[in-house]
PDB file of C-alpha atoms in Angstrom:
ATOM      1  CA  LEU A   1      -0.211  -0.034   0.366  1.00  0.00           C
ATOM      2  CA  ALA A   2       1.213   3.223  -0.932  1.00  0.00           C
ATOM      3  CA  LYS A   3       1.357   5.973   2.119  1.00  0.00           C
ATOM      4  CA  THR A   4       0.943   9.139   1.068  1.00  0.00           C
ATOM      5  CA  THR A   5       1.748  12.575   3.235  1.00  0.00           C
ATOM      6  CA  GLN A   6       0.373  15.799   3.001  1.00  0.00           C
ATOM      7  CA  PRO A   7       0.158  19.067   4.634  1.00  0.00           C
ATOM      8  CA  ILE A   8      -2.324  19.011   7.493  1.00  0.00           C
ATOM      9  CA  SER A   9      -3.454  22.611   6.882  1.00  0.00           C
ATOM     10  CA  MET A  10      -3.175  25.489   4.364  1.00  0.00           C
ATOM     11  CA  ASP A  11      -4.558  28.691   3.972  1.00  0.00           C
ATOM     12  CA  SER A  12      -5.648  30.739   1.223  1.00  0.00           C
ATOM     13  CA  TYR A  13      -7.545  33.477  -0.242  1.00  0.00           C
ATOM     14  CA  GLU A  14     -10.413  34.327  -2.417  1.00  0.00           C
ATOM     15  CA  GLY A  15      -8.964  34.768  -5.932  1.00  0.00           C
ATOM     16  CA  GLN A  16      -5.382  33.060  -5.109  1.00  0.00           C
ATOM     17  CA  GLU A  17      -3.961  29.824  -6.787  1.00  0.00           C
ATOM     18  CA  VAL A  18      -3.524  27.034  -4.241  1.00  0.00           C
ATOM     19  CA  ASN A  19      -1.436  23.864  -4.691  1.00  0.00           C
ATOM     20  CA  ILE A  20      -1.528  21.052  -2.584  1.00  0.00           C
ATOM     21  CA  THR A  21       2.022  19.153  -2.675  1.00  0.00           C
ATOM     22  CA  CYS A  22       1.100  15.202  -1.516  1.00  0.00           C
ATOM     23  CA  SER A  23       3.925  12.711  -1.605  1.00  0.00           C
ATOM     24  CA  HIS A  24       4.209   9.009  -2.290  1.00  0.00           C
ATOM     25  CA  ASN A  25       7.255   7.415  -1.902  1.00  0.00           C
ATOM     26  CA  ASN A  26       6.241   4.101  -2.366  1.00  0.00           C
ATOM     27  CA  ILE A  27       3.814   4.176  -5.527  1.00  0.00           C
ATOM     28  CA  ALA A  28       3.569   1.290  -7.681  1.00  0.00           C
ATOM     29  CA  THR A  29       4.087   1.053 -11.345  1.00  0.00           C
ATOM     30  CA  ASN A  30       0.248   0.528 -11.760  1.00  0.00           C
ATOM     31  CA  ASP A  31      -0.792   3.032  -9.234  1.00  0.00           C
ATOM     32  CA  TYR A  32      -2.932   6.208 -10.260  1.00  0.00           C
ATOM     33  CA  ILE A  33      -3.293   9.198  -8.037  1.00  0.00           C
ATOM     34  CA  THR A  34      -6.507  10.307  -7.337  1.00  0.00           C
ATOM     35  CA  TRP A  35      -7.786  13.788  -5.410  1.00  0.00           C
ATOM     36  CA  TYR A  36     -10.657  14.210  -3.324  1.00  0.00           C
ATOM     37  CA  GLN A  37     -12.509  16.886  -2.155  1.00  0.00           C
ATOM     38  CA  GLN A  38     -15.212  16.519   0.944  1.00  0.00           C
ATOM     39  CA  PHE A  39     -17.050  18.627   3.278  1.00  0.00           C
ATOM     40  CA  PRO A  40     -18.495  18.378   6.512  1.00  0.00           C
ATOM     41  CA  SER A  41     -20.948  15.936   6.612  1.00  0.00           C
ATOM     42  CA  GLN A  42     -20.686  14.991   3.313  1.00  0.00           C
ATOM     43  CA  GLY A  43     -18.831  11.583   1.191  1.00  0.00           C
ATOM     44  CA  PRO A  44     -15.498  12.865  -0.695  1.00  0.00           C
ATOM     45  CA  ARG A  45     -15.826  14.253  -4.422  1.00  0.00           C
ATOM     46  CA  PHE A  46     -13.618  12.889  -7.032  1.00  0.00           C
ATOM     47  CA  ILE A  47     -11.763  15.700  -8.469  1.00  0.00           C
ATOM     48  CA  ILE A  48      -9.173  14.591 -10.558  1.00  0.00           C
ATOM     49  CA  GLN A  49      -6.689  11.644 -11.067  1.00  0.00           C
ATOM     50  CA  GLY A  50      -3.478  11.135 -13.414  1.00  0.00           C
ATOM     51  CA  TYR A  51      -0.687   8.705 -14.220  1.00  0.00           C
ATOM     52  CA  LYS A  52       1.710  10.961 -14.817  1.00  0.00           C
ATOM     53  CA  THR A  53       2.885  14.054 -16.083  1.00  0.00           C
ATOM     54  CA  LYS A  54      -0.239  16.866 -16.173  1.00  0.00           C
ATOM     55  CA  VAL A  55      -3.463  16.306 -16.168  1.00  0.00           C
ATOM     56  CA  THR A  56      -6.198  19.353 -16.565  1.00  0.00           C
ATOM     57  CA  ASN A  57     -10.253  19.363 -15.839  1.00  0.00           C
ATOM     58  CA  GLU A  58     -12.549  22.383 -15.214  1.00  0.00           C
ATOM     59  CA  VAL A  59     -12.208  22.338 -11.530  1.00  0.00           C
ATOM     60  CA  ALA A  60      -7.879  21.427 -11.011  1.00  0.00           C
ATOM     61  CA  SER A  61      -5.339  20.409 -12.326  1.00  0.00           C
ATOM     62  CA  LEU A  62      -2.674  17.996 -11.557  1.00  0.00           C
ATOM     63  CA  PHE A  63       0.917  17.928 -11.623  1.00  0.00           C
ATOM     64  CA  ILE A  64       3.223  14.559 -11.272  1.00  0.00           C
ATOM     65  CA  PRO A  65       6.732  14.547 -11.591  1.00  0.00           C
ATOM     66  CA  ALA A  66       8.443  12.085 -13.986  1.00  0.00           C
ATOM     67  CA  ASP A  67       9.496   9.533 -10.902  1.00  0.00           C
ATOM     68  CA  ARG A  68       5.899   9.924  -9.775  1.00  0.00           C
ATOM     69  CA  LYS A  69       6.860   9.851  -5.914  1.00  0.00           C
ATOM     70  CA  SER A  70       5.043  12.927  -5.509  1.00  0.00           C
ATOM     71  CA  SER A  71       1.972  15.532  -6.803  1.00  0.00           C
ATOM     72  CA  THR A  72       0.428  18.458  -6.592  1.00  0.00           C
ATOM     73  CA  LEU A  73      -3.148  19.245  -6.745  1.00  0.00           C
ATOM     74  CA  SER A  74      -3.464  23.140  -8.263  1.00  0.00           C
ATOM     75  CA  LEU A  75      -6.668  24.695  -7.846  1.00  0.00           C
ATOM     76  CA  PRO A  76      -6.742  27.767  -9.809  1.00  0.00           C
ATOM     77  CA  ARG A  77      -8.612  31.397  -8.276  1.00  0.00           C
ATOM     78  CA  VAL A  78     -10.376  29.340  -5.114  1.00  0.00           C
ATOM     79  CA  SER A  79     -13.044  30.907  -3.595  1.00  0.00           C
ATOM     80  CA  LEU A  80     -14.426  30.422  -0.402  1.00  0.00           C
ATOM     81  CA  SER A  81     -16.725  27.550  -1.279  1.00  0.00           C
ATOM     82  CA  ASP A  82     -12.897  25.331  -2.113  1.00  0.00           C
ATOM     83  CA  THR A  83     -12.909  25.163   1.687  1.00  0.00           C
ATOM     84  CA  ALA A  84     -12.612  21.617   2.246  1.00  0.00           C
ATOM     85  CA  VAL A  85     -10.175  18.694   3.056  1.00  0.00           C
ATOM     86  CA  TYR A  86      -8.544  17.499   0.251  1.00  0.00           C
ATOM     87  CA  TYR A  87      -7.110  13.799   0.107  1.00  0.00           C
ATOM     88  CA  CYS A  88      -4.564  12.517  -1.914  1.00  0.00           C
ATOM     89  CA  LEU A  89      -4.957   8.693  -2.827  1.00  0.00           C
ATOM     90  CA  VAL A  90      -2.913   6.011  -4.798  1.00  0.00           C
ATOM     91  CA  GLY A  91      -3.380   2.772  -5.899  1.00  0.00           C
ATOM     92  CA  ALA A  92      -5.218   0.459  -9.031  1.00  0.00           C
ATOM     93  CA  ASN A  93      -7.800  -1.507  -9.573  1.00  0.00           C
ATOM     94  CA  THR A  94      -5.694  -4.714  -9.009  1.00  0.00           C
ATOM     95  CA  GLY A  95      -6.453  -7.717  -6.976  1.00  0.00           C
ATOM     96  CA  GLY A  96      -6.950  -7.377  -3.334  1.00  0.00           C
ATOM     97  CA  PHE A  97      -6.063  -3.722  -3.435  1.00  0.00           C
ATOM     98  CA  LYS A  98      -7.490  -1.318  -0.952  1.00  0.00           C
ATOM     99  CA  THR A  99      -6.912   2.304  -0.391  1.00  0.00           C
ATOM    100  CA  ILE A 100      -6.323   3.520   2.603  1.00  0.00           C
ATOM    101  CA  PHE A 101      -6.883   7.218   3.664  1.00  0.00           C
ATOM    102  CA  GLY A 102      -4.166   9.826   5.019  1.00  0.00           C
ATOM    103  CA  ALA A 103      -5.037  12.848   7.028  1.00  0.00           C
ATOM    104  CA  GLY A 104      -6.011  15.017   3.996  1.00  0.00           C
ATOM    105  CA  THR A 105      -5.161  18.417   3.942  1.00  0.00           C
ATOM    106  CA  ARG A 106      -7.753  20.723   5.424  1.00  0.00           C
ATOM    107  CA  LEU A 107      -7.873  24.404   3.161  1.00  0.00           C
ATOM    108  CA  PHE A 108      -9.227  26.948   4.821  1.00  0.00           C
ATOM    109  CA  VAL A 109     -10.495  29.683   1.998  1.00  0.00           C
ATOM    110  CA  LYS A 110     -10.193  33.411   3.430  1.00  0.00           C
ATOM    111  CA  ALA A 111     -12.298  36.338   1.970  1.00  0.00           C
TER     112      ALA A 111
ATOM    113  CA  GLY B   1     -20.166  11.501 -13.598  1.00  0.00           C
ATOM    114  CA  ALA B   2     -20.965   8.249 -11.503  1.00  0.00           C
ATOM    115  CA  VAL B   3     -23.321   8.299  -8.903  1.00  0.00           C
ATOM    116  CA  VAL B   4     -23.917   6.325  -5.941  1.00  0.00           C
ATOM    117  CA  SER B   5     -26.769   7.053  -2.955  1.00  0.00           C
ATOM    118  CA  GLN B   6     -26.658   6.400   0.460  1.00  0.00           C
ATOM    119  CA  HIS B   7     -30.021   5.321   2.386  1.00  0.00           C
ATOM    120  CA  PRO B   8     -30.993   6.773   4.754  1.00  0.00           C
ATOM    121  CA  SER B   9     -28.999   9.974   4.985  1.00  0.00           C
ATOM    122  CA  ARG B  10     -29.465  10.169   9.049  1.00  0.00           C
ATOM    123  CA  VAL B  11     -30.790   7.738  11.543  1.00  0.00           C
ATOM    124  CA  ILE B  12     -31.637   8.011  14.969  1.00  0.00           C
ATOM    125  CA  CYS B  13     -31.943   4.767  16.940  1.00  0.00           C
ATOM    126  CA  LYS B  14     -32.217   3.045  20.570  1.00  0.00           C
ATOM    127  CA  SER B  15     -29.399   1.066  21.998  1.00  0.00           C
ATOM    128  CA  GLY B  16     -29.623  -2.503  20.727  1.00  0.00           C
ATOM    129  CA  THR B  17     -31.301  -2.007  17.956  1.00  0.00           C
ATOM    130  CA  SER B  18     -30.154  -2.872  14.430  1.00  0.00           C
ATOM    131  CA  VAL B  19     -29.822  -0.478  11.568  1.00  0.00           C
ATOM    132  CA  LYS B  20     -29.503  -0.772   7.460  1.00  0.00           C
ATOM    133  CA  ILE B  21     -27.454   1.010   5.461  1.00  0.00           C
ATOM    134  CA  GLU B  22     -27.877   0.975   1.808  1.00  0.00           C
ATOM    135  CA  CYS B  23     -25.465   1.751  -0.435  1.00  0.00           C
ATOM    136  CA  ARG B  24     -26.238   1.772  -4.480  1.00  0.00           C
ATOM    137  CA  SER B  25     -24.521   2.425  -7.826  1.00  0.00           C
ATOM    138  CA  LEU B  26     -27.366   4.322  -9.972  1.00  0.00           C
ATOM    139  CA  ASP B  27     -25.241   4.440 -13.167  1.00  0.00           C
ATOM    140  CA  PHE B  28     -22.552   2.038 -13.476  1.00  0.00           C
ATOM    141  CA  GLN B  29     -21.689  -1.741 -12.344  1.00  0.00           C
ATOM    142  CA  ALA B  30     -20.062  -1.856  -9.149  1.00  0.00           C
ATOM    143  CA  THR B  31     -17.474  -5.022  -9.011  1.00  0.00           C
ATOM    144  CA  THR B  32     -16.064  -3.503  -5.588  1.00  0.00           C
ATOM    145  CA  MET B  33     -17.917  -1.506  -2.903  1.00  0.00           C
ATOM    146  CA  PHE B  34     -16.344  -0.313   0.310  1.00  0.00           C
ATOM    147  CA  TRP B  35     -18.216   0.570   3.374  1.00  0.00           C
ATOM    148  CA  TYR B  36     -15.942   3.248   5.635  1.00  0.00           C
ATOM    149  CA  ARG B  37     -16.702   5.076   9.212  1.00  0.00           C
ATOM    150  CA  GLN B  38     -15.696   8.693   9.860  1.00  0.00           C
ATOM    151  CA  PHE B  39     -15.330  10.458  13.296  1.00  0.00           C
ATOM    152  CA  PRO B  40     -15.668  14.474  13.252  1.00  0.00           C
ATOM    153  CA  LYS B  41     -12.582  15.857  12.004  1.00  0.00           C
ATOM    154  CA  LYS B  42     -10.860  12.540  11.255  1.00  0.00           C
ATOM    155  CA  SER B  43      -9.890  10.648   8.277  1.00  0.00           C
ATOM    156  CA  LEU B  44     -11.990   7.910   6.785  1.00  0.00           C
ATOM    157  CA  MET B  45     -11.202   4.987   7.913  1.00  0.00           C
ATOM    158  CA  LEU B  46     -11.915   1.578   6.339  1.00  0.00           C
ATOM    159  CA  MET B  47     -14.531  -1.053   7.665  1.00  0.00           C
ATOM    160  CA  ALA B  48     -14.506  -3.532   4.676  1.00  0.00           C
ATOM    161  CA  THR B  49     -14.059  -4.102   1.177  1.00  0.00           C
ATOM    162  CA  SER B  50     -17.064  -5.814  -0.667  1.00  0.00           C
ATOM    163  CA  ASN B  51     -17.345  -7.724  -3.556  1.00  0.00           C
ATOM    164  CA  GLU B  52     -20.684  -9.104  -5.790  1.00  0.00           C
ATOM    165  CA  GLY B  53     -21.650 -12.633  -4.927  1.00  0.00           C
ATOM    166  CA  SER B  54     -18.964 -13.315  -2.435  1.00  0.00           C
ATOM    167  CA  LYS B  55     -17.993 -12.283   1.566  1.00  0.00           C
ATOM    168  CA  ALA B  56     -16.792  -9.373   2.546  1.00  0.00           C
ATOM    169  CA  THR B  57     -12.993  -8.749   4.308  1.00  0.00           C
ATOM    170  CA  TYR B  58     -13.104  -6.833   7.158  1.00  0.00           C
ATOM    171  CA  GLU B  59     -10.239  -4.720   7.987  1.00  0.00           C
ATOM    172  CA  GLN B  60      -8.683  -5.343  11.408  1.00  0.00           C
ATOM    173  CA  GLY B  61     -10.303  -4.514  14.592  1.00  0.00           C
ATOM    174  CA  VAL B  62     -13.990  -4.251  12.783  1.00  0.00           C
ATOM    175  CA  GLU B  63     -16.321  -7.004  14.197  1.00  0.00           C
ATOM    176  CA  LYS B  64     -17.625  -9.242  11.401  1.00  0.00           C
ATOM    177  CA  ASP B  65     -20.609 -10.163  13.325  1.00  0.00           C
ATOM    178  CA  LYS B  66     -21.247  -6.531  14.200  1.00  0.00           C
ATOM    179  CA  PHE B  67     -20.601  -5.358  11.228  1.00  0.00           C
ATOM    180  CA  LEU B  68     -22.661  -7.127   8.657  1.00  0.00           C
ATOM    181  CA  ILE B  69     -22.159  -6.847   4.595  1.00  0.00           C
ATOM    182  CA  ASN B  70     -23.916  -8.098   2.306  1.00  0.00           C
ATOM    183  CA  HIS B  71     -23.201  -7.396  -1.400  1.00  0.00           C
ATOM    184  CA  ALA B  72     -26.352  -8.985  -2.743  1.00  0.00           C
ATOM    185  CA  SER B  73     -26.006  -7.181  -6.863  1.00  0.00           C
ATOM    186  CA  LEU B  74     -23.333  -5.607  -8.409  1.00  0.00           C
ATOM    187  CA  THR B  75     -25.113  -2.144  -7.502  1.00  0.00           C
ATOM    188  CA  LEU B  76     -26.410  -2.876  -4.177  1.00  0.00           C
ATOM    189  CA  SER B  77     -24.328  -3.221  -0.769  1.00  0.00           C
ATOM    190  CA  THR B  78     -25.654  -3.223   2.190  1.00  0.00           C
ATOM    191  CA  LEU B  79     -24.538  -2.650   5.784  1.00  0.00           C
ATOM    192  CA  THR B  80     -26.217  -3.590   8.895  1.00  0.00           C
ATOM    193  CA  VAL B  81     -25.036  -2.028  12.211  1.00  0.00           C
ATOM    194  CA  THR B  82     -25.985  -5.205  14.956  1.00  0.00           C
ATOM    195  CA  SER B  83     -27.473  -4.401  18.365  1.00  0.00           C
ATOM    196  CA  ALA B  84     -26.060  -0.804  18.389  1.00  0.00           C
ATOM    197  CA  HIS B  85     -24.392   1.075  21.069  1.00  0.00           C
ATOM    198  CA  PRO B  86     -23.815   4.477  21.521  1.00  0.00           C
ATOM    199  CA  GLU B  87     -20.181   4.205  20.784  1.00  0.00           C
ATOM    200  CA  ASP B  88     -21.658   2.998  17.347  1.00  0.00           C
ATOM    201  CA  SER B  89     -22.509   6.214  16.505  1.00  0.00           C
ATOM    202  CA  SER B  90     -20.565   8.121  13.451  1.00  0.00           C
ATOM    203  CA  PHE B  91     -20.631   9.145   9.945  1.00  0.00           C
ATOM    204  CA  TYR B  92     -21.122   5.971   7.975  1.00  0.00           C
ATOM    205  CA  ILE B  93     -19.900   6.389   4.071  1.00  0.00           C
ATOM    206  CA  CYS B  94     -20.220   3.583   0.905  1.00  0.00           C
ATOM    207  CA  SER B  95     -18.146   3.794  -2.477  1.00  0.00           C
ATOM    208  CA  ALA B  96     -18.180   1.752  -5.236  1.00  0.00           C
ATOM    209  CA  ARG B  97     -15.639   0.957  -7.819  1.00  0.00           C
ATOM    210  CA  GLY B  98     -16.440  -0.208 -11.350  1.00  0.00           C
ATOM    211  CA  SER B  99     -14.316  -3.066 -13.500  1.00  0.00           C
ATOM    212  CA  ASP B 100     -11.373  -0.408 -14.974  1.00  0.00           C
ATOM    213  CA  SER B 101      -7.925  -0.676 -14.413  1.00  0.00           C
ATOM    214  CA  THR B 102      -8.162   3.091 -12.502  1.00  0.00           C
ATOM    215  CA  ASP B 103      -9.103   2.632  -8.923  1.00  0.00           C
ATOM    216  CA  THR B 104     -11.678   5.168  -9.349  1.00  0.00           C
ATOM    217  CA  GLN B 105     -13.927   5.109  -6.313  1.00  0.00           C
ATOM    218  CA  TYR B 106     -17.398   7.102  -6.138  1.00  0.00           C
ATOM    219  CA  PHE B 107     -18.469   8.306  -2.540  1.00  0.00           C
ATOM    220  CA  GLY B 108     -21.900   7.842  -1.309  1.00  0.00           C
ATOM    221  CA  PRO B 109     -22.971  11.372   0.591  1.00  0.00           C
ATOM    222  CA  GLY B 110     -22.773   9.004   4.054  1.00  0.00           C
ATOM    223  CA  THR B 111     -25.014   7.852   6.553  1.00  0.00           C
ATOM    224  CA  ARG B 112     -25.100   9.791   9.657  1.00  0.00           C
ATOM    225  CA  LEU B 113     -26.063   7.141  12.831  1.00  0.00           C
ATOM    226  CA  THR B 114     -27.096   8.401  16.433  1.00  0.00           C
ATOM    227  CA  VAL B 115     -27.366   5.555  18.658  1.00  0.00           C
ATOM    228  CA  LEU B 116     -29.059   6.775  22.107  1.00  0.00           C
TER     229      LEU B 116
END
């Protein structure tokens, strides 16, 4: 199981770009990197997923260096509603695999 | 995107009763479903993994006789908390995963269980 390490918390202001980095030194060849967002009393919501290099969708970008031992979630121009906990997970849909959540990063966006 | 529902969203019960929580994948077939519990301001803790048609695999420390999991079809898994006690009060979340190789999980909205 690839263990992930993220900062416990981050503060930002509305309109700023926020980058959250996750370390996963033991990532396996078949593993994908997936980020989720969770608001209080709700289930996690899928944000973005990647395997290598850069992935971008309508809400975020994901940067993955060549060695894949870390990844950075980039949220452009955050708003108050982006205040949430962000989880980085690594894994693959192979037999016996299970997902273990780390502590996540609590992002607080201020006005 | 794929949608996973949970029912009920909130339940309050008396100590000693059993509570069943349903998790459904609405627009895809879930070969694997997961059950998590989450305490306030804590991360999700995996309780068990269930594959359609087979027995669930429980994490260490999770009592399989207390938390009964049934995954009878590719779109439905149930978690039954038997003889619930106040310490079982928590936020229970399910997720479903399809058959592709990317390990993308889609989570339900969660069920808040309060045992009096």
